[in-house]
Amino acid sequence: MSSIEERVKKIVAEQLGVKEEDVKPEASFVEDLGADSLDTVELVMALEEEFETEIPDEEAEKITTVQLAIDYINQNLG
Amino acid sequence: MTFSTSLEGRVALVTGASRGIGAAIADLLGAQGATVIGTATSAAGAEKISARFAEKGVKGAGKELDVTSPDSVANVLDSIKAEFGAPTILVNNAGITQDNLLMRMKDDEWDSVLNTNLTAVYRVTKNCLRDMTKARWGRIINISSVVGSMGNPGQSNYAATKAGVAGFARALAAEVGSRGITVNTVAPGFIDTDMTKVLPEAQREALMGKIPLGRLGAPEEIASVVAFLASDAGGYVTGETIHVNGGMYMG
């Protein structure tokens, strides 16, 4: 069973087409990993599916880095 | 070089498919190989669509759908996805008219036409878009009207919605082009359907005089343009409004 951190990193790498080793916790989706606004929406949708949850829009907007995504999942599904 | 207009393996959703242009579109997409879900506002209308599909050998079914109800759209789309798979071809065809001179127009005439013809396009498209982005392939085709471009007295509400869906298509085409999704508008002119049969004889004749091809269009002549846009052959057309009107309005 992979940890939440590993699962989040794998999804980020898949969705944004980047290497998993580049998906550092502090990496910003837009500034460091080259995501555009539609990519970030799709990323949140992929996280929702992986973790079988619904992330409200106002929360989704705050998830801008890998660590923030991991934190959100930990806090809401832990 | 040859090109493919086959829709084999695709799932298509056509709103307002019980008669007129929507029925012709649903039948032709089915004949091209798509699995088609055609919607109607009543259960009886949905059954008629299912029966027509069975008779013509079209895969798919009719479904009852109220495009103005968010709950109906969510529930029906869920059941379609479970039964047939997510539609990656969406034809927003359902539409109504409630004509009146603006000075006499009631709020409910304005609101009902806006809800059915424009807000529903937003709602149904949004529901289908997630699966299209995941598939990295999609076709969204709005059925508009020549009236949205040239205007017509008594139809300010209808014209506003028909111009509106074309603008919607251009904005969305820019938004989701990177995901292999095209968004276009087909604007029929004077087509021989129940919607145009109610026009007064004098108005019909006046309109005919303005059509260079000198005849009404057939619903199948709209359907063929939609089927082209839905196919791989139409894959480089996006954000466009295609007028199909016998020359009565030439853009």
PDB file of N, CA and C in Angstrom, chain B residues 21 97 117 142-153 155 158-166 185-191 195-196 199 203 207-208 210-212 215-217 222 241-251:
ATOM      1  N   ILE B  21     -35.138  18.539 -36.412  1.00  0.00           N
ATOM      2  CA  ILE B  21     -33.699  18.488 -36.677  1.00  0.00           C
ATOM      3  C   ILE B  21     -33.004  17.511 -35.729  1.00  0.00           C
ATOM      4  N   THR B  97     -39.251  28.175 -28.827  1.00  0.00           N
ATOM      5  CA  THR B  97     -39.510  29.587 -29.130  1.00  0.00           C
ATOM      6  C   THR B  97     -40.703  30.044 -28.304  1.00  0.00           C
ATOM      7  N   ASN B 117     -32.696  27.291 -24.014  1.00  0.00           N
ATOM      8  CA  ASN B 117     -31.816  27.394 -25.185  1.00  0.00           C
ATOM      9  C   ASN B 117     -30.373  27.743 -24.839  1.00  0.00           C
ATOM     10  N   ASN B 142     -23.354  22.820 -31.016  1.00  0.00           N
ATOM     11  CA  ASN B 142     -24.574  23.513 -30.630  1.00  0.00           C
ATOM     12  C   ASN B 142     -25.412  23.797 -31.866  1.00  0.00           C
ATOM     13  N   ILE B 143     -26.695  23.544 -31.772  1.00  0.00           N
ATOM     14  CA  ILE B 143     -27.579  23.902 -32.874  1.00  0.00           C
ATOM     15  C   ILE B 143     -28.158  25.289 -32.590  1.00  0.00           C
ATOM     16  N   SER B 144     -27.792  26.216 -33.446  1.00  0.00           N
ATOM     17  CA  SER B 144     -28.217  27.599 -33.281  1.00  0.00           C
ATOM     18  C   SER B 144     -29.305  27.903 -34.301  1.00  0.00           C
ATOM     19  N   SER B 145     -29.281  29.078 -34.867  1.00  0.00           N
ATOM     20  CA  SER B 145     -30.267  29.456 -35.889  1.00  0.00           C
ATOM     21  C   SER B 145     -29.745  30.653 -36.654  1.00  0.00           C
ATOM     22  N   VAL B 146     -30.156  30.752 -37.901  1.00  0.00           N
ATOM     23  CA  VAL B 146     -29.809  31.928 -38.700  1.00  0.00           C
ATOM     24  C   VAL B 146     -30.301  33.206 -38.018  1.00  0.00           C
ATOM     25  N   VAL B 147     -31.361  33.070 -37.234  1.00  0.00           N
ATOM     26  CA  VAL B 147     -31.943  34.219 -36.536  1.00  0.00           C
ATOM     27  C   VAL B 147     -30.946  34.838 -35.540  1.00  0.00           C
ATOM     28  N   GLY B 148     -30.030  33.995 -35.024  1.00  0.00           N
ATOM     29  CA  GLY B 148     -29.008  34.515 -34.108  1.00  0.00           C
ATOM     30  C   GLY B 148     -28.036  35.453 -34.799  1.00  0.00           C
ATOM     31  N   SER B 149     -27.931  35.353 -36.119  1.00  0.00           N
ATOM     32  CA  SER B 149     -27.020  36.226 -36.873  1.00  0.00           C
ATOM     33  C   SER B 149     -27.753  37.347 -37.593  1.00  0.00           C
ATOM     34  N   MET B 150     -28.910  37.051 -38.191  1.00  0.00           N
ATOM     35  CA  MET B 150     -29.576  38.086 -38.984  1.00  0.00           C
ATOM     36  C   MET B 150     -30.741  38.762 -38.272  1.00  0.00           C
ATOM     37  N   GLY B 151     -31.219  38.186 -37.152  1.00  0.00           N
ATOM     38  CA  GLY B 151     -32.322  38.801 -36.430  1.00  0.00           C
ATOM     39  C   GLY B 151     -33.658  38.504 -37.080  1.00  0.00           C
ATOM     40  N   ASN B 152     -34.723  38.687 -36.294  1.00  0.00           N
ATOM     41  CA  ASN B 152     -36.075  38.456 -36.789  1.00  0.00           C
ATOM     42  C   ASN B 152     -37.024  39.124 -35.802  1.00  0.00           C
ATOM     43  N   PRO B 153     -37.958  39.945 -36.295  1.00  0.00           N
ATOM     44  CA  PRO B 153     -38.847  40.617 -35.341  1.00  0.00           C
ATOM     45  C   PRO B 153     -39.652  39.611 -34.525  1.00  0.00           C
ATOM     46  N   GLN B 155     -38.490  37.869 -32.076  1.00  0.00           N
ATOM     47  CA  GLN B 155     -37.658  36.772 -31.551  1.00  0.00           C
ATOM     48  C   GLN B 155     -36.411  37.282 -30.822  1.00  0.00           C
ATOM     49  N   TYR B 158     -35.205  34.559 -28.434  1.00  0.00           N
ATOM     50  CA  TYR B 158     -34.650  33.416 -29.182  1.00  0.00           C
ATOM     51  C   TYR B 158     -33.317  33.788 -29.839  1.00  0.00           C
ATOM     52  N   ALA B 159     -33.278  34.956 -30.495  1.00  0.00           N
ATOM     53  CA  ALA B 159     -32.049  35.399 -31.177  1.00  0.00           C
ATOM     54  C   ALA B 159     -30.911  35.579 -30.187  1.00  0.00           C
ATOM     55  N   ALA B 160     -31.234  36.109 -29.000  1.00  0.00           N
ATOM     56  CA  ALA B 160     -30.193  36.312 -27.981  1.00  0.00           C
ATOM     57  C   ALA B 160     -29.573  34.981 -27.583  1.00  0.00           C
ATOM     58  N   THR B 161     -30.407  33.944 -27.438  1.00  0.00           N
ATOM     59  CA  THR B 161     -29.858  32.639 -27.037  1.00  0.00           C
ATOM     60  C   THR B 161     -29.047  32.016 -28.167  1.00  0.00           C
ATOM     61  N   LYS B 162     -29.496  32.220 -29.403  1.00  0.00           N
ATOM     62  CA  LYS B 162     -28.823  31.562 -30.523  1.00  0.00           C
ATOM     63  C   LYS B 162     -27.484  32.227 -30.836  1.00  0.00           C
ATOM     64  N   ALA B 163     -27.429  33.556 -30.675  1.00  0.00           N
ATOM     65  CA  ALA B 163     -26.129  34.231 -30.764  1.00  0.00           C
ATOM     66  C   ALA B 163     -25.283  33.840 -29.561  1.00  0.00           C
ATOM     67  N   GLY B 164     -25.949  33.640 -28.429  1.00  0.00           N
ATOM     68  CA  GLY B 164     -25.246  33.289 -27.195  1.00  0.00           C
ATOM     69  C   GLY B 164     -24.513  31.965 -27.281  1.00  0.00           C
ATOM     70  N   VAL B 165     -25.131  30.954 -27.845  1.00  0.00           N
ATOM     71  CA  VAL B 165     -24.465  29.644 -27.900  1.00  0.00           C
ATOM     72  C   VAL B 165     -23.250  29.670 -28.835  1.00  0.00           C
ATOM     73  N   ALA B 166     -23.300  30.549 -29.839  1.00  0.00           N
ATOM     74  CA  ALA B 166     -22.141  30.665 -30.744  1.00  0.00           C
ATOM     75  C   ALA B 166     -20.955  31.290 -30.006  1.00  0.00           C
ATOM     76  N   THR B 185     -20.753  25.452 -33.765  1.00  0.00           N
ATOM     77  CA  THR B 185     -22.160  25.797 -33.819  1.00  0.00           C
ATOM     78  C   THR B 185     -22.651  25.600 -35.249  1.00  0.00           C
ATOM     79  N   VAL B 186     -23.791  24.961 -35.392  1.00  0.00           N
ATOM     80  CA  VAL B 186     -24.423  24.839 -36.703  1.00  0.00           C
ATOM     81  C   VAL B 186     -25.698  25.686 -36.669  1.00  0.00           C
ATOM     82  N   ALA B 187     -25.795  26.608 -37.619  1.00  0.00           N
ATOM     83  CA  ALA B 187     -26.918  27.546 -37.636  1.00  0.00           C
ATOM     84  C   ALA B 187     -27.845  27.252 -38.818  1.00  0.00           C
ATOM     85  N   PRO B 188     -28.920  26.502 -38.591  1.00  0.00           N
ATOM     86  CA  PRO B 188     -29.867  26.218 -39.673  1.00  0.00           C
ATOM     87  C   PRO B 188     -30.638  27.467 -40.074  1.00  0.00           C
ATOM     88  N   GLY B 189     -31.026  27.517 -41.340  1.00  0.00           N
ATOM     89  CA  GLY B 189     -31.945  28.544 -41.803  1.00  0.00           C
ATOM     90  C   GLY B 189     -33.373  28.057 -41.668  1.00  0.00           C
ATOM     91  N   PHE B 190     -34.096  28.147 -42.765  1.00  0.00           N
ATOM     92  CA  PHE B 190     -35.518  27.828 -42.761  1.00  0.00           C
ATOM     93  C   PHE B 190     -35.681  26.346 -43.100  1.00  0.00           C
ATOM     94  N   ILE B 191     -35.859  25.526 -42.069  1.00  0.00           N
ATOM     95  CA  ILE B 191     -35.911  24.075 -42.234  1.00  0.00           C
ATOM     96  C   ILE B 191     -37.346  23.599 -42.053  1.00  0.00           C
ATOM     97  N   MET B 195     -41.418  23.351 -35.959  1.00  0.00           N
ATOM     98  CA  MET B 195     -41.182  24.707 -35.442  1.00  0.00           C
ATOM     99  C   MET B 195     -41.480  25.760 -36.506  1.00  0.00           C
ATOM    100  N   THR B 196     -41.206  25.427 -37.776  1.00  0.00           N
ATOM    101  CA  THR B 196     -41.447  26.419 -38.831  1.00  0.00           C
ATOM    102  C   THR B 196     -42.834  26.272 -39.468  1.00  0.00           C
ATOM    103  N   LEU B 199     -45.447  29.023 -38.715  1.00  0.00           N
ATOM    104  CA  LEU B 199     -45.338  30.385 -39.241  1.00  0.00           C
ATOM    105  C   LEU B 199     -46.503  30.687 -40.186  1.00  0.00           C
ATOM    106  N   GLN B 203     -45.664  34.926 -44.121  1.00  0.00           N
ATOM    107  CA  GLN B 203     -44.293  35.023 -43.653  1.00  0.00           C
ATOM    108  C   GLN B 203     -43.426  33.935 -44.311  1.00  0.00           C
ATOM    109  N   LEU B 207     -40.211  34.657 -46.685  1.00  0.00           N
ATOM    110  CA  LEU B 207     -38.907  34.043 -46.376  1.00  0.00           C
ATOM    111  C   LEU B 207     -38.354  33.282 -47.580  1.00  0.00           C
ATOM    112  N   MET B 208     -39.246  32.530 -48.242  1.00  0.00           N
ATOM    113  CA  MET B 208     -38.812  31.732 -49.404  1.00  0.00           C
ATOM    114  C   MET B 208     -38.209  32.613 -50.478  1.00  0.00           C
ATOM    115  N   LYS B 210     -36.385  35.008 -50.132  1.00  0.00           N
ATOM    116  CA  LYS B 210     -35.034  35.446 -49.755  1.00  0.00           C
ATOM    117  C   LYS B 210     -34.032  34.296 -49.761  1.00  0.00           C
ATOM    118  N   ILE B 211     -34.472  33.109 -50.177  1.00  0.00           N
ATOM    119  CA  ILE B 211     -33.572  31.952 -50.160  1.00  0.00           C
ATOM    120  C   ILE B 211     -33.107  31.649 -51.587  1.00  0.00           C
ATOM    121  N   PRO B 212     -31.846  31.916 -51.899  1.00  0.00           N
ATOM    122  CA  PRO B 212     -31.351  31.678 -53.262  1.00  0.00           C
ATOM    123  C   PRO B 212     -31.627  30.263 -53.775  1.00  0.00           C
ATOM    124  N   ARG B 215     -35.911  26.897 -51.789  1.00  0.00           N
ATOM    125  CA  ARG B 215     -36.678  25.848 -51.106  1.00  0.00           C
ATOM    126  C   ARG B 215     -36.303  25.815 -49.634  1.00  0.00           C
ATOM    127  N   LEU B 216     -37.154  25.168 -48.855  1.00  0.00           N
ATOM    128  CA  LEU B 216     -36.815  24.938 -47.456  1.00  0.00           C
ATOM    129  C   LEU B 216     -35.735  23.869 -47.364  1.00  0.00           C
ATOM    130  N   GLY B 217     -34.994  23.899 -46.265  1.00  0.00           N
ATOM    131  CA  GLY B 217     -34.025  22.832 -46.035  1.00  0.00           C
ATOM    132  C   GLY B 217     -34.696  21.638 -45.390  1.00  0.00           C
ATOM    133  N   ILE B 222     -29.178  19.374 -42.193  1.00  0.00           N
ATOM    134  CA  ILE B 222     -28.485  19.868 -40.994  1.00  0.00           C
ATOM    135  C   ILE B 222     -27.703  18.710 -40.373  1.00  0.00           C
ATOM    136  N   THR B 241     -18.961  28.854 -36.554  1.00  0.00           N
ATOM    137  CA  THR B 241     -20.399  28.746 -36.796  1.00  0.00           C
ATOM    138  C   THR B 241     -20.601  28.424 -38.267  1.00  0.00           C
ATOM    139  N   ILE B 242     -21.219  27.300 -38.539  1.00  0.00           N
ATOM    140  CA  ILE B 242     -21.473  26.914 -39.928  1.00  0.00           C
ATOM    141  C   ILE B 242     -22.936  27.175 -40.251  1.00  0.00           C
ATOM    142  N   HIS B 243     -23.161  28.059 -41.216  1.00  0.00           N
ATOM    143  CA  HIS B 243     -24.520  28.398 -41.631  1.00  0.00           C
ATOM    144  C   HIS B 243     -24.995  27.420 -42.696  1.00  0.00           C
ATOM    145  N   VAL B 244     -26.180  26.870 -42.484  1.00  0.00           N
ATOM    146  CA  VAL B 244     -26.753  25.908 -43.429  1.00  0.00           C
ATOM    147  C   VAL B 244     -28.157  26.410 -43.735  1.00  0.00           C
ATOM    148  N   ASN B 245     -28.267  27.267 -44.742  1.00  0.00           N
ATOM    149  CA  ASN B 245     -29.522  28.003 -44.902  1.00  0.00           C
ATOM    150  C   ASN B 245     -29.926  28.282 -46.348  1.00  0.00           C
ATOM    151  N   GLY B 246     -29.357  27.572 -47.291  1.00  0.00           N
ATOM    152  CA  GLY B 246     -29.751  27.781 -48.683  1.00  0.00           C
ATOM    153  C   GLY B 246     -29.361  29.149 -49.230  1.00  0.00           C
ATOM    154  N   GLY B 247     -28.497  29.833 -48.483  1.00  0.00           N
ATOM    155  CA  GLY B 247     -28.009  31.136 -48.962  1.00  0.00           C
ATOM    156  C   GLY B 247     -28.792  32.334 -48.455  1.00  0.00           C
ATOM    157  N   MET B 248     -29.780  32.113 -47.560  1.00  0.00           N
ATOM    158  CA  MET B 248     -30.589  33.255 -47.114  1.00  0.00           C
ATOM    159  C   MET B 248     -29.776  34.236 -46.257  1.00  0.00           C
ATOM    160  N   TYR B 249     -28.714  33.753 -45.681  1.00  0.00           N
ATOM    161  CA  TYR B 249     -27.788  34.623 -44.942  1.00  0.00           C
ATOM    162  C   TYR B 249     -26.391  34.088 -45.171  1.00  0.00           C
ATOM    163  N   MET B 250     -25.479  34.952 -45.632  1.00  0.00           N
ATOM    164  CA  MET B 250     -24.152  34.459 -46.025  1.00  0.00           C
ATOM    165  C   MET B 250     -23.039  35.039 -45.170  1.00  0.00           C
ATOM    166  N   GLY B 251     -23.299  35.233 -43.887  1.00  0.00           N
ATOM    167  CA  GLY B 251     -22.262  35.579 -42.914  1.00  0.00           C
ATOM    168  C   GLY B 251     -21.646  36.949 -43.034  1.00  0.00           C
TER     169      GLY B 251
END
